[in-house]
XYZ file of C-alpha atoms in Angstrom:
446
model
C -27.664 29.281 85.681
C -25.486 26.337 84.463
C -29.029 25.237 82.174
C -28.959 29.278 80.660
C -24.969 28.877 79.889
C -25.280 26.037 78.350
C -27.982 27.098 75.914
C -25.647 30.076 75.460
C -23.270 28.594 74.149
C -25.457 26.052 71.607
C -26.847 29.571 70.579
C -23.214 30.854 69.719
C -22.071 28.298 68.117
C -24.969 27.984 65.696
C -24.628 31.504 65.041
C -21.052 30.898 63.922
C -21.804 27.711 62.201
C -24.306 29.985 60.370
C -22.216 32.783 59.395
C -19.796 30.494 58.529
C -21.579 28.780 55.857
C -23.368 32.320 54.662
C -19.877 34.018 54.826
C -18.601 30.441 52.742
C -21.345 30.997 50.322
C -20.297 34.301 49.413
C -16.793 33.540 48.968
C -17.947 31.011 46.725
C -19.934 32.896 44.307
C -16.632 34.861 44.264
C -14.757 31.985 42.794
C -17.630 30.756 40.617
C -17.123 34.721 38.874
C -13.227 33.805 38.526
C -14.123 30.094 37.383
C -16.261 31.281 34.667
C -13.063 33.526 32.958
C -10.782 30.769 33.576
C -12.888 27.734 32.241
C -13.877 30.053 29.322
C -10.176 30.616 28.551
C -9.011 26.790 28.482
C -12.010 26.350 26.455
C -10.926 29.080 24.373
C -6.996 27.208 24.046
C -8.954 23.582 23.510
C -10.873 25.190 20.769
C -7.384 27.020 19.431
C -5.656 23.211 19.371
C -8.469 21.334 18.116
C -9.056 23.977 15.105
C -5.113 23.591 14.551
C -4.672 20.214 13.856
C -8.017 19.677 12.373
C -6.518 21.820 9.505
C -3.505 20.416 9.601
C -5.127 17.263 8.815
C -7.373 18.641 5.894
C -4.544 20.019 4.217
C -2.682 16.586 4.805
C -5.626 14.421 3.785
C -5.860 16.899 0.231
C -2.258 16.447 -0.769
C -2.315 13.051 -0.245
C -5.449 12.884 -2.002
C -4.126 14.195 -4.474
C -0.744 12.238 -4.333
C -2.899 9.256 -4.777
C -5.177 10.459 -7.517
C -2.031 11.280 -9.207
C 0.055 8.356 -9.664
C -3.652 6.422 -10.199
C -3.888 8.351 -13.254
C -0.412 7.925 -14.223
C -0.525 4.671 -13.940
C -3.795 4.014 -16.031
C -2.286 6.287 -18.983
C 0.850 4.006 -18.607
C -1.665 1.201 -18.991
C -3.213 2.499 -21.984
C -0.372 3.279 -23.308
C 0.773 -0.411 -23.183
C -2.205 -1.592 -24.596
C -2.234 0.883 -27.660
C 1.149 -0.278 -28.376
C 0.376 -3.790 -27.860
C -2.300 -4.196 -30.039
C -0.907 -2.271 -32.775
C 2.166 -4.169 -32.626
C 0.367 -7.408 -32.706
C -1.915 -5.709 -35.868
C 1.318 -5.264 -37.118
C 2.845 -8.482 -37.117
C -0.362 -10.475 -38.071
C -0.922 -7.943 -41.296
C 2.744 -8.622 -41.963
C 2.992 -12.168 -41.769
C -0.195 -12.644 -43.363
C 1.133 -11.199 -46.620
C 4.137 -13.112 -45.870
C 2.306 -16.569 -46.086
C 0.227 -15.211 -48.934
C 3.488 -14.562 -50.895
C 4.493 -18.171 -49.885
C 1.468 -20.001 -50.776
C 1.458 -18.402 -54.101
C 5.367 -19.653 -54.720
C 4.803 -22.700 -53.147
C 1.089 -23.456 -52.977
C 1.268 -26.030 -55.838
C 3.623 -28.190 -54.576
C 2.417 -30.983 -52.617
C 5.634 -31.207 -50.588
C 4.962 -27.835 -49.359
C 1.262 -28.879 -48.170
C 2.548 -29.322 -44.532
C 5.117 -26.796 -44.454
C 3.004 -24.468 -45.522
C 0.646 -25.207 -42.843
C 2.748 -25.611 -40.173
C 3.649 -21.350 -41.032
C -0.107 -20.466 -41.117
C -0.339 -22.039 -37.463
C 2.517 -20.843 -36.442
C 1.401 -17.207 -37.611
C -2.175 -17.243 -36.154
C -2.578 -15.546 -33.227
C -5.722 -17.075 -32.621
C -4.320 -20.963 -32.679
C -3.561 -22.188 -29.335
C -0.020 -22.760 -28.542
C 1.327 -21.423 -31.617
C 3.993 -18.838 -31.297
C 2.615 -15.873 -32.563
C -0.716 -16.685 -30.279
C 1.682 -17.071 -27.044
C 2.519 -13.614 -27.478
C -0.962 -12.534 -27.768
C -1.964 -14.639 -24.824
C 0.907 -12.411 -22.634
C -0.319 -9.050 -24.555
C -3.912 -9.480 -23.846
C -5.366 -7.197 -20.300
C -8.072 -10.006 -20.538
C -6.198 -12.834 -20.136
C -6.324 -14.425 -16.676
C -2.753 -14.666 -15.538
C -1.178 -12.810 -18.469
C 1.581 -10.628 -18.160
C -0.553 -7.331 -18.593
C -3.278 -8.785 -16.881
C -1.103 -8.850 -14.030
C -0.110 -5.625 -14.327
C -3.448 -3.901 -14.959
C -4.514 -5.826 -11.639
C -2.178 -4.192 -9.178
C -2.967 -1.063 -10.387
C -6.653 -1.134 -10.215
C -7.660 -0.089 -6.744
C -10.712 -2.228 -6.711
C -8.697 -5.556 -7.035
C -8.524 -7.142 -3.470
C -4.767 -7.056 -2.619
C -3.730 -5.307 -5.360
C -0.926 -2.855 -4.651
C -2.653 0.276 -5.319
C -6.099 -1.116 -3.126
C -3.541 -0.990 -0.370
C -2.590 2.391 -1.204
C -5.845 3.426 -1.894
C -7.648 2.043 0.970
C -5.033 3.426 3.098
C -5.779 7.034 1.903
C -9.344 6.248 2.715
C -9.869 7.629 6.502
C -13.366 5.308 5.951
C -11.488 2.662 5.806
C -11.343 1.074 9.174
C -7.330 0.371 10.323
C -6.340 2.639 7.471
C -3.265 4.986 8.297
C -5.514 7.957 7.429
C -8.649 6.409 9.177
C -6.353 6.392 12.513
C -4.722 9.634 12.046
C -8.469 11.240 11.358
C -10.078 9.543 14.824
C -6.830 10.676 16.637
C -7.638 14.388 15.783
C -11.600 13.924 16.498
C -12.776 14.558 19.715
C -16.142 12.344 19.503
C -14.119 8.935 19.022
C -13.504 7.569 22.397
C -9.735 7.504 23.875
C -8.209 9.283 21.166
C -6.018 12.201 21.981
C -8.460 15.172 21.055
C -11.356 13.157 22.903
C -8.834 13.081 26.056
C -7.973 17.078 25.304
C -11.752 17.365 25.249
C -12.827 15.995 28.469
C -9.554 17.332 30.467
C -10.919 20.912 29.436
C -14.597 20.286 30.203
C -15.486 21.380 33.780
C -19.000 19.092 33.026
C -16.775 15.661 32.536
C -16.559 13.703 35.907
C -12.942 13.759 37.429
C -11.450 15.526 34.194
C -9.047 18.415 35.713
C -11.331 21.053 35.192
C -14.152 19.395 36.614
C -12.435 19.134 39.662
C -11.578 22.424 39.850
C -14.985 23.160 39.135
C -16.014 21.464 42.385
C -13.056 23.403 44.327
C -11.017 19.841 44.105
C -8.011 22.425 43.496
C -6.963 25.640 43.883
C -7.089 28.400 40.762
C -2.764 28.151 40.309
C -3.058 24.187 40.647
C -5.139 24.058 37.602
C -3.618 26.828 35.762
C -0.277 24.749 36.145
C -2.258 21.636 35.592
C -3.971 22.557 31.725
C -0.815 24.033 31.098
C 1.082 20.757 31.074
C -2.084 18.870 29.519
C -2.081 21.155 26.452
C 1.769 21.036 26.064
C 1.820 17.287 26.127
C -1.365 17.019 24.071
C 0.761 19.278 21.575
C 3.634 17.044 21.469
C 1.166 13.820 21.076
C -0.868 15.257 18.562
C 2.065 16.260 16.944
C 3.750 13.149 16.889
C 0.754 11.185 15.850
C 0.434 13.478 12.751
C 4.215 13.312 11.863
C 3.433 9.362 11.955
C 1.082 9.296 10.011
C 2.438 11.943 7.312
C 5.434 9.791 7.413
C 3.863 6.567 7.001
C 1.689 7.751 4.228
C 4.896 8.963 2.095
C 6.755 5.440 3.071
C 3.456 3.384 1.667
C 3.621 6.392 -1.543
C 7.347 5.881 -2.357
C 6.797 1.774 -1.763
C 3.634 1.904 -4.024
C 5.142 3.746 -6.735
C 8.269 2.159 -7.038
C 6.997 -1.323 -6.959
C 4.125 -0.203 -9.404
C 7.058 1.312 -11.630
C 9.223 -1.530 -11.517
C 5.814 -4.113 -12.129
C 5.829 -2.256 -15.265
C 9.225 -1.836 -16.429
C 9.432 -5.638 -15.847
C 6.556 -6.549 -17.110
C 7.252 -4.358 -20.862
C 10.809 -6.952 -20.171
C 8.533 -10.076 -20.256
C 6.422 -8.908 -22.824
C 9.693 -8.000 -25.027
C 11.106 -11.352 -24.294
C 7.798 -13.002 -25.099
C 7.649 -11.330 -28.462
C 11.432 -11.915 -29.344
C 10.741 -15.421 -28.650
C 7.767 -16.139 -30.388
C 9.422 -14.270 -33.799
C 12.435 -16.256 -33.111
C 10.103 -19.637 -33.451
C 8.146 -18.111 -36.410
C 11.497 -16.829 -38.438
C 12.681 -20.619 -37.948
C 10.319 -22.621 -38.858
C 10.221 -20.567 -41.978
C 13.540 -20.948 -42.593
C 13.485 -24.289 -42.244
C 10.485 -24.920 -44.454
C 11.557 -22.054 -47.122
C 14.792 -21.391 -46.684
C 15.403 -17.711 -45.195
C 14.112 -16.598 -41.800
C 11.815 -13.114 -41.229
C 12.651 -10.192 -38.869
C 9.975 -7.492 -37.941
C 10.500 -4.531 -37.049
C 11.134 -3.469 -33.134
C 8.563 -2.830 -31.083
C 9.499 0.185 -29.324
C 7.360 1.028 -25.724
C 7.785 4.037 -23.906
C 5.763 5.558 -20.915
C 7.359 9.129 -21.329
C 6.256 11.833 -23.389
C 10.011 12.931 -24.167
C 11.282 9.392 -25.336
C 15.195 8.645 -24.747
C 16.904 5.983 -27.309
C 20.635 5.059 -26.542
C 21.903 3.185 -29.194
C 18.425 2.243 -30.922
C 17.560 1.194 -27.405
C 14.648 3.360 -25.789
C 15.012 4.044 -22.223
C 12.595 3.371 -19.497
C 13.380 6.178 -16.274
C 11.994 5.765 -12.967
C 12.059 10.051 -13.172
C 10.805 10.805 -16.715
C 12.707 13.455 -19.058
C 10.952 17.118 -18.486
C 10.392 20.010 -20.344
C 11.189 23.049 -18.365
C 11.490 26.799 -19.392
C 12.246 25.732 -23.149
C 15.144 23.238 -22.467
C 14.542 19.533 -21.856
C 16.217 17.756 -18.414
C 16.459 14.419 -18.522
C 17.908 12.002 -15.478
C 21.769 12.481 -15.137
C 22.388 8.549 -13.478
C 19.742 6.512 -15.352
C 21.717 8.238 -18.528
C 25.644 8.496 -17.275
C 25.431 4.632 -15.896
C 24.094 3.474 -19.409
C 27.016 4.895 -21.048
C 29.412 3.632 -18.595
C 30.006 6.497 -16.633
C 30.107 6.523 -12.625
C 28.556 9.029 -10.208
C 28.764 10.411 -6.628
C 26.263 12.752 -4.954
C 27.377 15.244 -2.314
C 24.638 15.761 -0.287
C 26.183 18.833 1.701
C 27.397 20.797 -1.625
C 24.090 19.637 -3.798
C 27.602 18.329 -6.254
C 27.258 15.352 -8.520
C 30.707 14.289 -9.594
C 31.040 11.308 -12.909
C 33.849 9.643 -13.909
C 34.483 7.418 -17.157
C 37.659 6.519 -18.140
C 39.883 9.780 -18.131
C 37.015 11.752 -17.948
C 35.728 13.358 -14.954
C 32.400 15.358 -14.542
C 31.482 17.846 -11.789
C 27.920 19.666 -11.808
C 26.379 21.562 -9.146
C 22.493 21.835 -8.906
C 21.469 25.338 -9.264
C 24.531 26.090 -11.904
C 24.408 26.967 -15.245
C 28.455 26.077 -15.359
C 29.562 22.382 -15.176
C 33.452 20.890 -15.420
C 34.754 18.559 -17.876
C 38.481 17.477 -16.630
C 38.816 21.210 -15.157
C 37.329 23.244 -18.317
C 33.586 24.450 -17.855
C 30.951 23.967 -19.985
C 28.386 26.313 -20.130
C 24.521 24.789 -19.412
C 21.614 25.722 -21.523
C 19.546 25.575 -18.272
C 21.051 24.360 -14.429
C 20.897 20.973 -13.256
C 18.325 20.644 -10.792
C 16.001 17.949 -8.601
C 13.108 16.919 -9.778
C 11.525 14.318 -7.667
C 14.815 13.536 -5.906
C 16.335 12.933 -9.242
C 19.069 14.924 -10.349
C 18.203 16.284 -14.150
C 20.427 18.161 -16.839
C 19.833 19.365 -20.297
C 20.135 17.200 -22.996
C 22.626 19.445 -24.779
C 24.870 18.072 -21.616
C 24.956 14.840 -22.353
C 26.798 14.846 -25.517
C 28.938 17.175 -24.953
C 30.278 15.768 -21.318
C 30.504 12.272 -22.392
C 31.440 12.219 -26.237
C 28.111 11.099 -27.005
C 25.752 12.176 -30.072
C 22.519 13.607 -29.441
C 19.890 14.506 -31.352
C 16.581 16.147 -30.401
C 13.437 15.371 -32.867
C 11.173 17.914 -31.891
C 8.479 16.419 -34.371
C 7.641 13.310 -31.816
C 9.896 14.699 -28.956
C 12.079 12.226 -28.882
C 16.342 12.213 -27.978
C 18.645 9.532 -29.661
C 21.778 9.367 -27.986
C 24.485 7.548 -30.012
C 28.120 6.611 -29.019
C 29.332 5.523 -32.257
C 31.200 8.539 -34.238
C 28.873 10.143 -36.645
C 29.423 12.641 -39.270
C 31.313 15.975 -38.344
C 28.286 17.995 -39.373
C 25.846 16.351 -36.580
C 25.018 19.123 -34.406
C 23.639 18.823 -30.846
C 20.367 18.704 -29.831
C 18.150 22.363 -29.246
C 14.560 23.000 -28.758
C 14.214 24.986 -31.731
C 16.087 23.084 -34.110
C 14.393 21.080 -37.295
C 13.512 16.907 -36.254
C 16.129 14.819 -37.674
C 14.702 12.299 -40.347
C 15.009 8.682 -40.657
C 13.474 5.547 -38.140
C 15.241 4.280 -35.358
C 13.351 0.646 -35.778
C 15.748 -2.195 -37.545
C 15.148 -5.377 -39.736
């Protein structure tokens, strides 16, 4: 009897160990219906995220493609634009101090005292004789000429010259460029490169990647509201990351633009100085050694270099802006500072009423971007066009300029080109329009 109970009972409890597992089986195939919705729908939000910020990132990598490509080209015209001027200016003086040494050999040639003299000119006038003055200048002028002024210049802006400042910018643009701030902020947003932030998104929201969150729920590791509370916090956090990273990137991208361009701007600017110092010194040589050998000096003309296409010349000085002049619905805008501070005038920017306010002497300025009505000492003065930004730079009309400060101004439509005088000219100057004839006459002097 005690032999049949006992067999009884191992009977029973297989049976319930049995209809346990079969009744655990279907209960599973219940929550492998409700896995399949809910896996589907944090793939669905994975895909949604990744799709996101993979176009935020295209649209980031074209503009600052393009912000790149930009100032590249800029910077090459300025190039070229040196150069022209460069070698016509040295064309210029060679031609003209060529005749002047023919005129002197044929007043002077005879004379055996002048023998020397007369050579010590032609060297001194050769661009092509090493260390004479005029060839000093051509030395700085030439691209070609290792260590040169503009052969430093064209360097740094030639993106294939190790070091140079724009291979830095363009190799940071690159996102093939391993290290590069775009390289980083492209294999933070793709899910194939190991341990970046998408590839982490990627595996927490596949239920086939060992110990991920899903996977574990998956394998019944955790209940349906664990992981529904669970990939809720991973895709808010991987938002914020993903988020941040791109900001950081976005934002180091524009710090390494505004750095490149300025330092490439000021390079130039400072290197057009050298070259202008170069050139002044050389003529300075050549003028005395003819006046010491003939008795009266020589002056060229100016050489004039501008990177603008609307040229600014204060007192037969021509401007060099960080913001070029603009032409904008008909009326030309130049920069209000670069302008106000070379007359002597002082300015303040209001950042919470977009106000620039200029004083010089008893005179005091107030102009608000957007307005077509400015204030001299309390009486307005009506704008041809508003002052507005343009690249962070405050601009006005031309027309403004005179007629706030004192100042002539005339506008020479002919080679687009402002002179801006603050010595008193004739009553019957008129101020500067877009429509009005070009003024006549050369700003150069001898």
């Amino acid at each position: 009897m005690k032999v049949f109970q006992r067999k009884y009972y191992i009977l029973v409890a297989v049976l319930a160990m049995l209809g346990g597992l079969f009744g655990a089986t279907g209960g599973n195939a219940q929550a492998a219906k409700a896995d399949d919705a809910f896996i589907q729908e944090m793939a669905q939000q994975y895909q949604a995220i990744r799709d996101e910020f993979r176009g935020q990132y295209d649209s980031d990598l074209k503009r600052i493609r393009g912000d790149y490509e930009q100032f590249l080209q800029k910077s090459r015209e300025d190039q070229a634009t040196l150069e022209k001027l460069l070698d016509e200016d040295l064309a210029y003086l060679t031609e003209l101090l060529r005749e002047d040494y023919k005129q002197l050999q044929a007043a002077y040639g005879k004379q055996s005292s002048y023998r020397s003299k007369l050579q010590e000119y032609d060297r001194a006038i050769n661009p092509n004789y090493s260390s004479g003055p005029l060839w000093k200048y051509s030395k700085e002028s030439a691209k070609s000429y290792s260590s040169s002024i503009h052969w430093k210049f064209n360097n740094e802006i030639n993106p294939n010259y190790s070091s140079s400042l724009m291979w830095k910018y363009s190799n940071n643009v690159n996102p093939s460029y391993s290290s590069s701030i775009m390289w980083k902020y492209a294999n933070t947003m793709n899910p194939n490169y190991s341990s970046s932030l998408m590839w982490r998104l990627d595996n927490e929201s596949n239920p086939s990647y060992s110990s991920s969150t899903m996977w574990r729920y998956a394998q019944g590791g955790m209940s349906l509201t664990t992981a529904k509370e669970q990939m809720a916090t991973i895709f808010a956090n991987a938002r914020k990351d993903l988020q941040a990273a791109r900001d950081e990137a976005v934002n180091d991208m524009n710090r390494l633009k505004a750095e490149t361009e300025s330092s490439i701007i000021a390079l130039r600017n400072n290197s057009v100085e050298k070259l202008q110092l170069q050139r002044a010194a050389s003529l300075s040589q050549i003028s005395s050694i003819r006046e010491r050998n003939f008795g009266k000096g020589i002056t060229p003309d100016k050489l004039q270099i501008s990177f603008d296409k609307i040229r600014v010349i204060i007192d037969g000085e021509i401007m060099v802006f960080e913001q070029p002049p603009v032409m904008k619905n008909g009326s030309t805008l130049v920069p209000m500072r670069a302008i106000f501070e070379r007359l002597g005038a002082t300015l303040k920017w209001d950042a919470k009423t977009q106000s620039v306010a200029a004083t010089k002497g008893d005179t005091s300025i107030e102009l608000t971007l957007g307005s077509k009505a400015a204030k001299k000492n309390g009486q307005v003065i009506n704008l041809d066009a508003p002052g507005q930004l343009v690249g962070s730079h405050t601009m006005v009309p031309i027309r403004f300029i005179g007629e706030s400060l004192g100042a002539t101004v005339k506008w020479d439509s002919a080679t687009l080109t402002v002179y801006i005088t603050t010595t008193p000219e004739e009553s019957g100057d008129i101020l500067p329009s877009e429509t009005e004839e070009p003024v006549t006459g050369s700003v150069t002097s001898s």
